[in-house]
Amino acid sequence: MKSFVLAFAALILSAGVFAQTAAPATVKKADSFVKFKDVTHDFGKIKQGTPVTYAFAFSNITDKPVVIESATASCGCTTPTKPEAPVAKGKEDKITAGFNAAAAGPFNKTIYVKVAGVDQPLELKITGEVLKAEDYANYEKETKKG
């Protein structure tokens, strides 16, 4: 009987240990490592077949070097480039987004920036409208008149 009571007490105590909930992990966000001057850019109207680029400037807001692990795009028409070297504390750098403007029509593309030590990528967006050559020529004439 004595061993039964001890076994039962041990079971109850061990159940209490396993019932404890773990403290939530601290979620690190990219914007606590880097600060972008802007996260969207509108190219406006551009001529079909004329590639465009935009540099998204950012600064390291930590007291340690920050590594940009990757910069990937939502489609093959957009080519992002990232810094190859770590960005020193307080220093600035850029993610450049190139867009090939091959197809006519409006576009809305996303660049995903992965910062070392952060699970969720930061999103940069480029938008605009690609016009066929003739339509772009007419657009330029109209804007010069006004």
Short mmCIF file of C-alpha atoms in Angstrom, two decimals:
data_model
loop_
_atom_site.label_atom_id
_atom_site.label_comp_id
_atom_site.label_asym_id
_atom_site.label_seq_id
_atom_site.Cartn_x
_atom_site.Cartn_y
_atom_site.Cartn_z
CA MET A 1 0.00 0.00 0.00
CA LYS A 2 2.84 2.36 0.86
CA SER A 3 4.46 1.83 -2.57
CA PHE A 4 1.09 2.42 -4.27
CA VAL A 5 0.69 5.80 -2.54
CA LEU A 6 4.26 6.79 -3.45
CA ALA A 7 3.74 5.76 -7.09
CA PHE A 8 0.46 7.67 -7.23
CA ALA A 9 2.08 10.79 -5.73
CA ALA A 10 4.96 10.55 -8.22
CA LEU A 11 2.44 10.27 -11.08
CA ILE A 12 0.55 13.36 -9.93
CA LEU A 13 3.74 15.41 -9.51
CA SER A 14 5.11 14.40 -12.92
CA ALA A 15 1.81 15.30 -14.57
CA GLY A 16 2.13 18.77 -13.08
CA VAL A 17 5.62 19.16 -14.51
CA PHE A 18 4.54 18.18 -18.03
CA ALA A 19 1.44 20.38 -17.86
CA GLN A 20 3.52 23.57 -17.68
CA THR A 21 3.24 25.67 -20.82
CA ALA A 22 6.39 26.90 -22.45
CA ALA A 23 7.02 30.61 -22.57
CA PRO A 24 6.32 31.99 -26.05
CA ALA A 25 9.42 32.45 -28.17
CA THR A 26 10.34 36.01 -29.04
CA VAL A 27 9.55 36.65 -32.69
CA LYS A 28 12.23 38.63 -34.45
CA LYS A 29 11.07 40.94 -37.23
CA ALA A 30 13.20 42.21 -40.10
CA ASP A 31 12.21 45.81 -39.34
CA SER A 32 14.01 45.54 -36.00
CA PHE A 33 17.26 44.94 -37.95
CA VAL A 34 16.93 47.16 -41.02
CA LYS A 35 14.96 50.31 -41.83
CA PHE A 36 14.00 50.93 -45.46
CA LYS A 37 13.43 54.51 -46.63
CA ASP A 38 10.48 53.17 -48.63
CA VAL A 39 9.07 49.71 -49.27
CA THR A 40 7.07 50.50 -52.42
CA HIS A 41 7.94 52.19 -55.69
CA ASP A 42 5.62 53.14 -58.55
CA PHE A 43 7.40 53.41 -61.90
CA GLY A 44 4.30 54.99 -63.42
CA LYS A 45 3.97 54.42 -67.16
CA ILE A 46 6.97 52.86 -68.90
CA LYS A 47 7.69 51.85 -72.48
CA GLN A 48 7.46 48.16 -73.33
CA GLY A 49 10.88 46.56 -73.79
CA THR A 50 12.68 49.27 -71.81
CA PRO A 51 14.00 47.76 -68.55
CA VAL A 52 13.83 49.91 -65.42
CA THR A 53 15.51 49.67 -62.01
CA TYR A 54 14.94 51.10 -58.57
CA ALA A 55 17.20 51.03 -55.51
CA PHE A 56 15.45 50.47 -52.18
CA ALA A 57 17.80 52.16 -49.68
CA PHE A 58 18.00 50.81 -46.15
CA SER A 59 20.10 51.24 -43.03
CA ASN A 60 21.25 48.80 -40.36
CA ILE A 61 19.58 49.94 -37.13
CA THR A 62 21.30 47.38 -34.87
CA ASP A 63 24.64 47.50 -33.09
CA LYS A 64 25.94 44.49 -35.07
CA PRO A 65 26.53 43.75 -38.77
CA VAL A 66 23.39 42.58 -40.60
CA VAL A 67 23.47 39.95 -43.35
CA ILE A 68 20.92 40.02 -46.15
CA GLU A 69 20.68 36.31 -46.93
CA SER A 70 18.57 36.59 -50.06
CA ALA A 71 16.44 38.83 -52.21
CA THR A 72 14.01 36.95 -54.44
CA ALA A 73 11.18 38.07 -56.70
CA SER A 74 7.61 36.95 -57.25
CA CYS A 75 8.30 36.35 -60.96
CA GLY A 76 11.13 36.02 -63.47
CA CYS A 77 10.52 39.47 -64.95
CA THR A 78 11.92 41.05 -61.77
CA THR A 79 15.60 40.71 -60.83
CA PRO A 80 16.60 41.84 -57.35
CA THR A 81 20.20 42.25 -56.22
CA LYS A 82 21.36 42.37 -52.61
CA PRO A 83 24.53 43.42 -50.81
CA GLU A 84 27.09 40.61 -50.82
CA ALA A 85 28.88 41.76 -47.66
CA PRO A 86 27.33 42.24 -44.21
CA VAL A 87 26.05 45.76 -43.61
CA ALA A 88 27.90 47.34 -40.67
CA LYS A 89 26.01 48.92 -37.77
CA GLY A 90 24.56 52.30 -38.67
CA LYS A 91 25.57 51.97 -42.33
CA GLU A 92 23.34 52.16 -45.41
CA ASP A 93 23.05 49.89 -48.43
CA LYS A 94 20.41 48.98 -51.02
CA ILE A 95 18.36 46.25 -52.62
CA THR A 96 18.05 46.96 -56.35
CA ALA A 97 14.97 45.76 -58.23
CA GLY A 98 15.17 45.44 -62.00
CA PHE A 99 12.03 44.97 -64.11
CA ASN A 100 12.25 43.88 -67.76
CA ALA A 101 8.97 45.48 -69.00
CA ALA A 102 8.51 42.73 -71.60
CA ALA A 103 4.71 42.45 -71.42
CA ALA A 104 2.26 45.34 -71.81
CA GLY A 105 -0.16 46.02 -68.97
CA PRO A 106 -0.17 46.95 -65.30
CA PHE A 107 2.21 45.16 -62.96
CA ASN A 108 2.54 44.67 -59.21
CA LYS A 109 5.65 42.69 -58.21
CA THR A 110 7.04 41.69 -54.82
CA ILE A 111 10.67 41.31 -53.74
CA TYR A 112 11.18 39.12 -50.66
CA VAL A 113 14.18 40.13 -48.54
CA LYS A 114 15.49 37.52 -46.08
CA VAL A 115 17.50 38.95 -43.18
CA ALA A 116 19.77 36.55 -41.25
CA GLY A 117 18.19 35.56 -37.93
CA VAL A 118 14.65 36.40 -39.05
CA ASP A 119 12.17 33.77 -40.26
CA GLN A 120 9.68 36.03 -42.04
CA PRO A 121 11.00 37.87 -45.13
CA LEU A 122 10.42 41.58 -45.54
CA GLU A 123 8.42 42.55 -48.65
CA LEU A 124 9.25 45.32 -51.11
CA LYS A 125 6.84 46.18 -53.93
CA ILE A 126 7.19 47.69 -57.39
CA THR A 127 4.22 48.74 -59.48
CA GLY A 128 3.51 50.51 -62.73
CA GLU A 129 2.07 50.13 -66.19
CA VAL A 130 3.92 48.96 -69.29
CA LEU A 131 2.67 50.63 -72.48
CA LYS A 132 3.23 49.41 -76.05
CA ALA A 133 5.62 51.67 -77.99
CA GLU A 134 2.83 53.46 -79.88
CA ASP A 135 0.76 54.00 -76.73
CA TYR A 136 3.83 55.26 -74.88
CA ALA A 137 4.59 57.75 -77.68
CA ASN A 138 1.02 59.06 -77.43
CA TYR A 139 1.31 59.23 -73.63
CA GLU A 140 4.52 61.30 -73.92
CA LYS A 141 2.88 63.70 -76.40
CA GLU A 142 -0.07 64.20 -74.05
CA THR A 143 2.09 64.84 -71.00
CA LYS A 144 4.25 67.37 -72.87
CA LYS A 145 1.16 69.30 -73.98
CA GLY A 146 -0.16 69.68 -70.43
#
